């Protein structure tokens, strides 16, 4: 008897161990599956874009199908991974206060549209007796509820879905449901859908089983949602039960512990070695062995060919540390497309060696590598003074987390990456590599204030220089390039505005200027000042945080955007736009954003621009300056709106033929009619489209 | 087919007719509230069926404006939800002060009570002279009412209590003149307000904004339209600008949610995160 019992216990232990191995195996396999998918998705996307224009319509469609199917496969793998993570006990919970009412609002907001589209009624209510809040993991609760409600909507063709937050019914059987003691909030999701046969009600929670095989074909999905929900509910100290009869709908009830002590696992366990990795090296013997054996049997996977034989000094280069040769190939050609030479390493050791030998401009780093892993490579690079400044971008199947940035990476893309992410990563690397440390100049005569400002924006990779007079500021600017200037207007030797003008006259390339002043100014002064400055901050109790925001905005702005636009404009100038040069346009708008954007565009085309910020100013300017060739008129403005202004312009005989284009945010035909009636020759919808604006101006100036 | 379903078709046709005839698009308004209002309007007008209404609305612009007005009735009052104004005063105005001039957009201002409330608050905080307030609504007749700023005198008692609750610094009577059973708001409060017609359903961004005030408007819209409007606001707001919604509205679970941080949950005030 005793023997039999211990035998049984042993069997049970084996079984649970086997199940744990299975989960860990799945978690690892999911990673392994994502690696080839990464290349597959990227290349399919690249093909579908048909950049070279050499594929037929049908071939493009095929590529799109490959991409779509690959994405489906990826979703499936993600769900499997999710489930495996829960079952292997490798999931972090973040309990906090959660209000019942907010959960209810969230669900109702999220699904209303979907239910309406299907013609179903969605009712969400909170029983007055229901607990008003709980201490639990909001994101996970929402994951469960969203899953249940989405299912209910999916399996209901007629009628409705009702969600009630309520106290548990008296007949709740805690033991049967395997729940602990304590208080619970119950959420019932009822539908009028197809229902579930009693003997199948147990099966639906089991992974990889649906009521019948055909269900998935009709309704889609992996059928993993309920298993995931059940496991999550269990983790949160609760359970899920179902009551249903075929043809009469189903009710799923989830019980949530009011205070989730997070049953069945340690609360928020930090991963060993403080890594955001959920695949720990010791986890699966099967997996480790095969990889280790492979690594020992042969040399590390052959590295792809790279440019190391072909690098002359002064050329920019990127080091790729990636053991998947297919993805390395993709990165290799991307480097070339971006104008970088490329070095490639298939192991951490080789990567580190190349980094030290060649000191590349940037590094793209995988985390799972044979031998020395990516984290160790990153750490070693950051410890070495010769390599610490090199920007490193992580690309790995591991989920991105703040950990990577904390360890000094400039970015972290999770594989599979799509082509936009890849693009963004390269832009980021190029930008950081080009910038190195960023420098800010603070010009302020009051020492106390200056020190304050410096301490607000300094630190990290931002170096701050100080100047207490305009003369010192000019000196500093002549000697050194700055990424941003913070400028006080009232300086002892010269006004801040004069300083800017003086710098311009010297022909200096002035970096973005943030005016930081205690002075009140009129609208005209503000507009004038904004011509040479990026933003203006008035000192006050809350001004420091805005200063910090603005400074970091300018320091992190993508530098790569500008040249592309400039190039395009230079090309365009060769054709029909040349006739626009020298014409004078008045822009009437109180929105500085529009005014400046339009003015910048027109000036690039060689046109002269004058500005007015309301109708009355516009009339005045027209009186003073008879040479205006065309007016761009906003409608909604203070003091005098666009309709009135246009009527007044047309009332003057000499201005009857002056072309006026109204800029309007209004979309209805009547509104446009109104613009024309008030005297506009034509109108353009806001936000203003660059090409439309130019072609319209061309039409009205071509007489 | 059931009566309810037939009614659905009738309402679809009515909204389609209104859109095609007048350009006003109510098709994406929250369905339940539109249905309720159509029913109320029918009984008020003594009409027998929705089709009858559709027929008349198509040919009678006057009837259309009263219907449009009916659709747009928004519950509003001076200093509605005083706590929200208190948060504006304490947490938002100090930041607005860091711009030399700032713009406020009160979208869906209805008859204007809350526009004046905001103007009073800005004046008391001594930043009114630096502001431009755009008060917009799609309905010209409520906009006219807002421009006039005349309200029934019996509503002033509640208003006075709200004003005090909102942290008012003076006596509320400083801001209106009461006569003949009505109270007219002090004309100087209008100095920096631009009343203008703007339809959130169809129109676009018209200016850069530092604070957008849109309360109890989104609740009448369906999910898709809410997202459209929130994107419109997002395009209008400067980095670090503020969005203030009604007490039953939220940006959680919408497409713009991750671009904002919560300034005050109860007051539904959000701040747009700085982004390059």
PDB file of C-alpha atoms in Angstrom, chain A residues 549 593, chain B residues 92 99 105 205 207-214 218 226-245 249-265 268-275:
ATOM      1  CA  UNK A 549      11.355  68.784 -22.485  1.00  0.00           C
ATOM      2  CA  UNK A 593       2.863  76.568 -37.204  1.00  0.00           C
TER       3      UNK A 593
ATOM      4  CA  UNK B  92      -2.411  73.589 -15.999  1.00  0.00           C
ATOM      5  CA  UNK B  99       4.366  80.263 -23.347  1.00  0.00           C
ATOM      6  CA  UNK B 105      -9.736  75.465 -28.196  1.00  0.00           C
ATOM      7  CA  UNK B 205      -7.055  71.065 -37.769  1.00  0.00           C
ATOM      8  CA  UNK B 207      -4.461  75.989 -35.539  1.00  0.00           C
ATOM      9  CA  UNK B 208      -1.859  74.926 -33.070  1.00  0.00           C
ATOM     10  CA  UNK B 209      -3.293  74.648 -29.545  1.00  0.00           C
ATOM     11  CA  UNK B 210      -1.937  74.622 -26.021  1.00  0.00           C
ATOM     12  CA  UNK B 211      -5.114  73.533 -24.265  1.00  0.00           C
ATOM     13  CA  UNK B 212      -8.067  71.728 -25.770  1.00  0.00           C
ATOM     14  CA  UNK B 213     -11.249  71.629 -23.817  1.00  0.00           C
ATOM     15  CA  UNK B 214     -13.826  69.182 -25.115  1.00  0.00           C
ATOM     16  CA  UNK B 218     -17.224  62.436 -27.220  1.00  0.00           C
ATOM     17  CA  UNK B 226     -13.999  59.321 -31.060  1.00  0.00           C
ATOM     18  CA  UNK B 227     -10.688  58.163 -32.428  1.00  0.00           C
ATOM     19  CA  UNK B 228     -10.937  60.550 -35.354  1.00  0.00           C
ATOM     20  CA  UNK B 229     -11.620  63.481 -33.063  1.00  0.00           C
ATOM     21  CA  UNK B 230      -8.878  62.547 -30.602  1.00  0.00           C
ATOM     22  CA  UNK B 231      -6.415  62.346 -33.490  1.00  0.00           C
ATOM     23  CA  UNK B 232      -7.536  65.760 -34.644  1.00  0.00           C
ATOM     24  CA  UNK B 233      -6.847  67.088 -31.153  1.00  0.00           C
ATOM     25  CA  UNK B 234      -3.515  65.318 -31.089  1.00  0.00           C
ATOM     26  CA  UNK B 235      -2.474  66.962 -34.347  1.00  0.00           C
ATOM     27  CA  UNK B 236      -3.500  70.337 -32.986  1.00  0.00           C
ATOM     28  CA  UNK B 237      -1.786  70.142 -29.617  1.00  0.00           C
ATOM     29  CA  UNK B 238       1.768  71.358 -29.131  1.00  0.00           C
ATOM     30  CA  UNK B 239       4.201  69.108 -27.324  1.00  0.00           C
ATOM     31  CA  UNK B 240       3.346  69.390 -23.664  1.00  0.00           C
ATOM     32  CA  UNK B 241      -0.156  70.723 -24.451  1.00  0.00           C
ATOM     33  CA  UNK B 242      -3.207  69.746 -22.423  1.00  0.00           C
ATOM     34  CA  UNK B 243      -6.436  67.948 -23.192  1.00  0.00           C
ATOM     35  CA  UNK B 244      -9.426  68.207 -20.871  1.00  0.00           C
ATOM     36  CA  UNK B 245     -12.377  65.838 -21.379  1.00  0.00           C
ATOM     37  CA  UNK B 249     -14.788  60.392 -21.149  1.00  0.00           C
ATOM     38  CA  UNK B 250     -11.300  59.009 -21.279  1.00  0.00           C
ATOM     39  CA  UNK B 251      -8.422  58.491 -23.661  1.00  0.00           C
ATOM     40  CA  UNK B 252      -7.657  55.099 -22.190  1.00  0.00           C
ATOM     41  CA  UNK B 253      -8.160  52.349 -24.772  1.00  0.00           C
ATOM     42  CA  UNK B 254      -8.122  54.843 -27.619  1.00  0.00           C
ATOM     43  CA  UNK B 255      -5.540  55.066 -30.362  1.00  0.00           C
ATOM     44  CA  UNK B 256      -3.803  58.071 -28.840  1.00  0.00           C
ATOM     45  CA  UNK B 257      -3.663  56.762 -25.253  1.00  0.00           C
ATOM     46  CA  UNK B 258       0.080  56.177 -25.138  1.00  0.00           C
ATOM     47  CA  UNK B 259       0.901  59.685 -26.268  1.00  0.00           C
ATOM     48  CA  UNK B 260      -0.490  61.248 -23.101  1.00  0.00           C
ATOM     49  CA  UNK B 261       0.225  61.229 -19.432  1.00  0.00           C
ATOM     50  CA  UNK B 262      -2.500  61.687 -16.858  1.00  0.00           C
ATOM     51  CA  UNK B 263      -2.407  65.026 -15.065  1.00  0.00           C
ATOM     52  CA  UNK B 264      -5.529  64.339 -13.061  1.00  0.00           C
ATOM     53  CA  UNK B 265      -7.696  61.292 -13.555  1.00  0.00           C
ATOM     54  CA  UNK B 268      -9.899  63.994 -17.018  1.00  0.00           C
ATOM     55  CA  UNK B 269      -6.939  66.206 -17.793  1.00  0.00           C
ATOM     56  CA  UNK B 270      -4.129  64.766 -19.895  1.00  0.00           C
ATOM     57  CA  UNK B 271      -0.806  66.142 -21.063  1.00  0.00           C
ATOM     58  CA  UNK B 272       0.688  65.364 -24.443  1.00  0.00           C
ATOM     59  CA  UNK B 273       4.131  63.860 -24.022  1.00  0.00           C
ATOM     60  CA  UNK B 274       7.013  65.615 -25.687  1.00  0.00           C
ATOM     61  CA  UNK B 275       8.042  63.795 -28.832  1.00  0.00           C
TER      62      UNK B 275
END
